[in-house]
Structure formats: C-alpha cells, structure tokens
Coordinates of C-alpha atoms and ligand atoms in Angstrom, one line a residue:
M1 CA 75.5 137.2 139.8
S2 CA 78.2 139.0 137.6
D3 CA 79.0 137.2 134.4
V4 CA 82.7 137.9 134.9
L5 CA 82.6 135.3 137.6
L6 CA 80.9 131.9 137.3
V7 CA 80.0 130.3 140.6
E8 CA 79.0 126.6 140.5
K9 CA 78.1 124.4 143.3
L10 CA 79.1 120.7 142.5
D11 CA 78.6 117.5 144.3
G12 CA 81.0 116.6 147.1
H13 CA 80.6 119.8 149.1
I14 CA 82.8 121.5 146.1
A15 CA 82.2 125.1 144.8
K16 CA 84.0 126.2 141.6
L17 CA 84.8 129.9 141.0
T18 CA 85.6 130.6 137.3
I19 CA 87.1 133.9 136.4
N20 CA 85.3 134.5 133.2
R21 CA 87.0 137.2 130.9
P22 CA 88.7 134.8 128.3
D23 CA 89.0 137.5 125.7
K24 CA 91.2 139.4 128.1
L25 CA 92.8 136.3 129.3
N26 CA 91.0 136.5 132.6
A27 CA 92.8 139.8 133.6
L28 CA 91.8 141.0 136.9
N29 CA 89.9 144.3 136.7
G30 CA 87.9 145.9 139.4
E31 CA 84.6 144.2 138.4
V32 CA 86.3 140.6 138.9
R33 CA 87.8 141.7 142.0
C34 CA 84.5 142.9 143.4
A35 CA 82.7 139.8 142.1
L36 CA 85.4 137.4 143.8
L37 CA 85.0 139.3 147.2
G38 CA 81.2 138.9 146.9
A39 CA 81.4 135.3 146.0
L40 CA 83.7 134.4 148.7
N41 CA 81.6 136.2 151.3
D42 CA 78.5 134.2 150.3
L43 CA 80.4 130.8 150.2
A44 CA 82.2 131.4 153.7
S45 CA 78.7 131.1 155.3
D46 CA 77.3 128.2 152.9
D47 CA 77.3 125.2 155.0
D48 CA 77.2 123.0 152.1
V49 CA 80.5 124.2 150.8
R50 CA 83.7 122.7 152.3
V51 CA 86.3 123.4 149.6
V52 CA 86.6 125.8 146.7
I53 CA 88.2 125.5 143.3
L54 CA 89.4 128.7 141.7
T55 CA 90.1 128.7 137.9
G56 CA 90.1 130.8 134.8
A57 CA 87.6 130.2 131.8
G58 CA 89.0 128.8 128.6
D59 CA 92.0 126.7 128.3
K60 CA 94.5 129.4 127.7
S61 CA 94.6 131.3 130.8
F62 CA 94.1 131.1 134.6
V63 CA 94.6 134.8 135.1
A64 CA 97.0 136.9 133.1
G65 CA 97.4 139.5 135.7
A66 CA 96.0 142.7 136.8
D67 CA 94.0 144.4 134.0
I68 CA 96.9 146.6 132.7
S69 CA 94.5 149.0 131.0
E70 CA 93.4 150.2 134.5
F71 CA 97.0 151.3 135.2
K72 CA 97.1 154.0 132.6
D73 CA 96.7 157.4 134.4
A74 CA 95.8 155.7 137.8
R75 CA 96.8 158.0 140.8
P76 CA 99.0 156.4 143.3
V77 CA 96.3 157.0 145.8
D78 CA 93.7 155.2 143.9
Q79 CA 96.0 152.4 143.3
Y80 CA 96.6 152.2 146.9
R81 CA 93.0 152.3 147.9
S82 CA 92.0 149.6 145.4
M83 CA 94.7 147.3 146.7
A84 CA 94.0 147.9 150.3
G85 CA 90.1 148.1 149.9
S86 CA 89.6 144.9 147.7
N87 CA 92.5 142.9 148.5
V88 CA 91.2 139.6 146.8
F89 CA 94.7 137.9 147.6
S90 CA 94.3 138.3 151.2
A91 CA 90.6 137.4 151.1
V92 CA 91.3 134.2 149.7
E93 CA 94.0 133.4 152.0
Q94 CA 91.8 134.4 155.0
F95 CA 88.7 132.5 153.5
P96 CA 87.9 130.1 156.3
K97 CA 87.7 127.2 153.9
P98 CA 90.5 125.5 151.6
V99 CA 90.9 127.0 148.2
I100 CA 92.6 125.1 145.3
A101 CA 94.0 127.1 142.4
M102 CA 93.5 125.2 139.1
I103 CA 96.0 126.8 136.8
N104 CA 94.9 126.0 133.3
G105 CA 97.2 128.5 131.5
F106 CA 98.8 131.9 131.8
C107 CA 99.3 132.5 135.6
L108 CA 101.0 135.9 135.6
G109 CA 101.4 138.8 138.0
G110 CA 98.2 139.1 139.9
G111 CA 97.3 135.7 138.6
C112 CA 100.2 134.3 140.2
E113 CA 99.6 136.2 143.4
L114 CA 96.0 135.1 143.3
A115 CA 97.2 131.4 143.1
M116 CA 99.6 132.2 146.0
G117 CA 96.8 133.4 148.2
C118 CA 95.2 130.1 147.7
D119 CA 95.9 127.1 149.9
M120 CA 97.0 124.6 147.1
R121 CA 98.0 125.2 143.6
V122 CA 97.7 122.4 140.8
A123 CA 98.9 123.5 137.3
A124 CA 98.8 122.2 133.7
T125 CA 102.4 121.2 132.8
T126 CA 102.0 123.7 130.1
A127 CA 100.8 126.8 132.2
R128 CA 103.1 129.8 132.0
I129 CA 103.6 131.1 135.5
G130 CA 105.5 134.2 136.5
Q131 CA 105.7 137.7 137.8
P132 CA 106.3 139.9 134.9
E133 CA 105.7 143.3 136.5
I134 CA 109.2 144.3 136.0
N135 CA 108.6 144.6 132.3
L136 CA 106.2 147.5 133.2
G137 CA 108.7 149.0 135.7
L138 CA 106.8 147.7 138.5
I139 CA 107.0 145.1 141.2
P140 CA 104.3 142.8 142.3
G141 CA 101.6 144.6 144.4
G142 CA 99.3 141.7 145.4
G143 CA 101.7 140.0 147.8
G144 CA 104.0 138.6 145.3
S145 CA 107.3 139.8 147.1
Q146 CA 106.2 138.3 150.3
R147 CA 104.3 135.1 149.5
L148 CA 106.7 133.9 146.4
P149 CA 109.9 133.7 148.6
R150 CA 107.9 132.0 151.3
L151 CA 107.0 129.1 148.7
V152 CA 110.1 129.0 146.5
G153 CA 112.9 130.5 148.7
E154 CA 114.5 133.9 148.1
G155 CA 116.7 133.0 145.3
W156 CA 113.9 131.9 142.9
A157 CA 111.8 134.7 144.1
M158 CA 114.5 137.1 143.1
R159 CA 115.0 135.6 139.8
L160 CA 111.4 135.3 138.9
I161 CA 110.6 139.0 140.0
M162 CA 113.7 140.6 138.8
T163 CA 113.5 138.9 135.2
G164 CA 109.8 138.8 134.6
E165 CA 110.5 135.1 133.1
M166 CA 107.8 132.8 132.8
I167 CA 108.1 129.1 133.8
S168 CA 106.2 126.1 132.8
G169 CA 103.7 124.3 135.3
E170 CA 106.1 121.5 135.1
K171 CA 109.0 123.7 136.3
A172 CA 106.9 125.4 138.9
A173 CA 106.1 122.0 140.5
E174 CA 109.9 121.3 140.5
I175 CA 110.6 124.4 142.5
G176 CA 107.5 124.3 144.9
L177 CA 105.4 127.0 143.4
V178 CA 102.8 124.4 142.7
E179 CA 102.3 121.0 144.4
A180 CA 101.5 119.1 141.1
A181 CA 101.5 119.5 137.3
H182 CA 99.3 117.5 134.9
P183 CA 98.7 117.4 131.2
L184 CA 96.0 120.1 130.5
E185 CA 93.5 117.3 129.6
E186 CA 94.0 115.6 133.0
L187 CA 94.1 118.7 135.0
E188 CA 90.4 119.1 135.8
G189 CA 90.2 115.4 136.8
A190 CA 93.0 115.6 139.1
V191 CA 91.8 118.9 140.7
M192 CA 88.4 117.4 141.2
E193 CA 89.8 114.2 142.8
L194 CA 91.7 116.5 145.2
A195 CA 88.7 118.6 146.0
A196 CA 86.5 115.5 146.6
N197 CA 89.1 114.1 148.9
I198 CA 89.0 117.3 151.0
G199 CA 85.3 118.0 150.6
M200 CA 84.3 114.7 152.6
R201 CA 86.4 115.9 155.6
S202 CA 85.2 117.7 158.8
P203 CA 84.8 121.3 158.0
M204 CA 85.7 122.3 161.4
A205 CA 89.0 120.2 161.0
L206 CA 89.6 121.8 157.6
Q207 CA 89.4 125.4 159.2
A208 CA 91.5 124.3 162.0
A209 CA 94.1 123.0 159.7
K210 CA 94.1 126.0 157.5
E211 CA 94.2 128.5 160.4
T212 CA 97.0 126.7 162.3
I213 CA 99.2 126.3 159.1
L214 CA 99.0 130.0 158.3
A215 CA 99.7 130.9 161.7
A216 CA 103.1 129.3 161.3
R217 CA 104.0 132.2 159.0
R218 CA 103.5 134.9 161.7
M219 CA 104.0 133.1 165.0
P220 CA 107.1 132.0 166.8
L221 CA 107.4 128.2 167.3
D222 CA 106.0 128.2 170.9
E223 CA 103.3 130.6 170.2
G224 CA 102.2 128.4 167.2
L225 CA 102.3 125.2 169.2
K226 CA 100.0 126.8 171.8
F227 CA 97.7 127.9 169.1
E228 CA 97.6 124.4 167.6
R229 CA 96.9 122.9 171.1
G230 CA 94.0 125.3 171.4
W231 CA 92.5 124.2 168.1
F232 CA 93.2 120.6 168.6
S233 CA 91.4 120.6 171.9
L234 CA 88.5 122.6 170.6
L235 CA 88.0 120.1 167.8
F236 CA 87.0 117.4 170.6
S237 CA 83.8 119.5 171.0
T238 CA 82.6 118.6 167.7
D239 CA 80.2 115.6 166.6
D240 CA 82.6 115.2 163.5
M241 CA 85.4 114.2 166.0
D242 CA 83.1 111.8 167.7
E243 CA 82.2 110.2 164.4
G244 CA 85.7 110.1 163.1
V245 CA 86.9 108.2 166.2
S246 CA 83.9 105.9 166.4
A247 CA 84.2 105.1 162.7
F248 CA 87.9 104.1 163.2
L249 CA 87.0 101.9 166.0
E250 CA 84.1 100.4 164.3
K251 CA 86.1 99.6 161.2
R252 CA 83.9 101.9 159.0
K253 CA 84.0 104.9 156.9
A254 CA 83.3 108.1 158.7
E255 CA 80.5 110.3 157.5
F256 CA 81.2 113.9 158.7
K257 CA 78.2 116.0 158.8
G258 CA 79.8 119.2 159.6
S259 CA 78.6 119.7 163.1
Ligands
LIG1 N1 95.6 143.2 131.3 C1 94.5 143.7 130.3 N2 94.5 143.1 129.2 C2 95.2 141.8 129.1 C3 96.1 141.4 130.0 C4 96.3 142.2 131.3 N3 97.1 141.7 132.1 N4 96.7 140.2 129.5 C5 96.2 140.2 128.3 N5 95.3 141.0 128.0 C6 94.4 141.1 126.8 C7 95.3 141.6 125.7 O1 95.4 143.1 125.6 C8 94.5 141.2 124.4 O2 93.3 142.0 124.4 P1 92.8 142.5 122.8 O3 92.6 141.3 122.0 O4 91.6 143.3 123.1 O5 94.1 143.2 122.4 C9 93.8 139.7 124.9 O6 94.0 139.9 126.4 C10 94.8 138.6 124.4 O7 96.2 138.8 124.8 P2 97.2 138.7 123.7 O8 98.4 139.6 124.2 O9 96.8 139.1 122.4 O10 97.7 137.2 123.9 P3 99.1 136.5 123.4 O11 98.8 135.0 123.5 O12 99.6 137.1 122.4 O13 100.0 136.9 124.8 C11 100.5 137.2 127.1 C12 99.7 136.5 126.1 C13 99.9 136.6 128.5 C14 101.9 136.8 127.0 C15 100.2 138.7 126.9 O14 98.8 139.0 126.8 C16 100.8 139.5 128.1 O15 101.9 139.6 128.3 N6 99.9 140.0 129.1 C17 100.2 140.7 130.2 C18 100.8 140.0 131.4 C19 101.4 140.7 132.5 O16 102.2 141.6 132.3 N7 100.7 140.6 133.6 C20 101.0 141.4 134.7 C21 100.3 142.7 134.8 S1 100.8 143.5 136.5

C-alpha cells in the first residue's frame, strides 16, 4: 500500500480513504491518482465494504487541487492522456458503492471535482471550496464544468469557475454544493453517523440506488423510468429484500447480509 493514500476498514461495513500529503495540502499528483484507482478497484470487490468515506489528512485540507508542479512544461498530449487514463473523478462516480466526501478544509480545483465525483458531500463549516483554475489561465479539467452546474445551477457554476472565488462549507451547503456543513470538530462524527446509516443497508439496493440516480443525468425520463423498473424488479431476487420485507411484517430490525 502506498503511503500517499491510507486505507482503513472500519466497523459497520465502512472503508475510509485518506489522501495523505498534508505538507502539500493533499494535492493530487500522479501517485495519489494511481493509489486511489487501485484502492477503489480493491474495495469494489470487497464484500465486507458497503460504503466509502474519502477525505484528506490533517485538519487543513481535503484536496487543494491537482499538483500544480506537474503542470510546468507538461505537454498537452501528456495532460490529455493522464486525464483520460487515470480519471479518478469518473472512477469514484462509477464505483459501485456509495462514496461520501468528508471535506475537512481546502477543497479546490481537482479537490472540488473529486468531491463532486462522490455521491454525497459533508463539509466543515470552515472548509474553503472553489474552482480556482482561472487564476492559472485554465478551466476545470476533472469534470468541474459539467458536474458543478448540475449541482448548483449555471449561475453559481459560472461565478465560481469565472472568478475562482472560494466559498465556505457553510455557503456551499446553502447553494447545494454540499448537503451539510458542521463545525470541524463535529465533522467526523457526523460523517461516521451517515456512513453507519448507509453501511447497514442492503448493498444491492445501494448499488441500484446509485446507478438509477446517476442514470437520470443521461437518460430521458421514460428511459430512466424503465431502467428503474428493471432494477426494482431485480431486487426481488435478493435475500436482502426478503429479509427487509419479513422484518417489517414481523416488527423487527432487518439484518441485511448482502446476498
Ligand atoms: N499543487 C501543488 N502544491 C500545492 C498545491 C497544489 N494544488 N496547493 C498547495 N500546495 C503546496 C504549496 O506549494 C506549499 O508547498 P511548500 O511548503 O513546499 O511551498 C504547501 O502546499 C502549503 O501551501 P501554502 O500555499 O503554503 O499554504 P497556504 O495556507 O498559504 O495557502 C492555498 C493555501 C490552498 C490557498 C494555496 O496553497 C493555493 O492557492 N493552492 C493552489 C490551489 C489551486 O489553485 N488549486 C487548483 C489547481 S488546478
């Protein structure tokens, strides 16, 4: 395991991934991207893991963006290759289990894009979130121009991307860029509670929820409704669905085994 990414398995079917370059504010370099792709690949087939928390080491930064030192003298073709070949943003989005971004500080550029690739985002009220690429004469290259307007609408996306301004976690919650913001000292507890809530659910139902909700971005409504019906019906073949329904009828708590 690479030490730029810490992988922990916690109780409650939770895995925690911590990007570990605190001296560089957890900036995403090639090594981190590679480690993230490897860890996601391993966790995808780990039946004990039902939900993943993604965060940054230390209390200052989630991820302060792509590692700018790798931009100097980079050829366009290398940049294109590295974005297409190790697209961690899409890998997180396509990961078959829910991923929660725990935004503990600076969440900038590629950091914001990584958080947007996650399924849910919870921030410290004091986090600093933005897309500052415009300060470098760039635009977001990890999906920001596409995912940001889907989350916060065109106006806020234009403003954040065109000014590079950083907003607080509290403001981000107000505009829908994150779902919740908590004081930093309460952030981990709040995220663990959310992850534990999700981790006790049926993994097949969680995957179905993720796939159907993401499908709504690319499918017209009638296609999406058909896609949902397919998944809904398929879940009737799982032991977990049988357990969920039986538990309700027997007035007890369901124990989902993941089968
Ligand atoms: N890429 C590479 N290194 C980065 C980085 C990045 N995106 N963000 C921070 N760092 C490094 C700094 O170079 C510095 O390294 P050093 O100590 O070896 O000089 C270290 O992390 C600490 O950053 P520093 O700038 O000293 O901290 P700060 O608290 O004064 O400022 C920020 C914090 C986030 C405002 C500032 O680091 C910044 O603007 N970072 C770039 C953000 C960005 O543009 N991201 C999008 C990239 S496309």
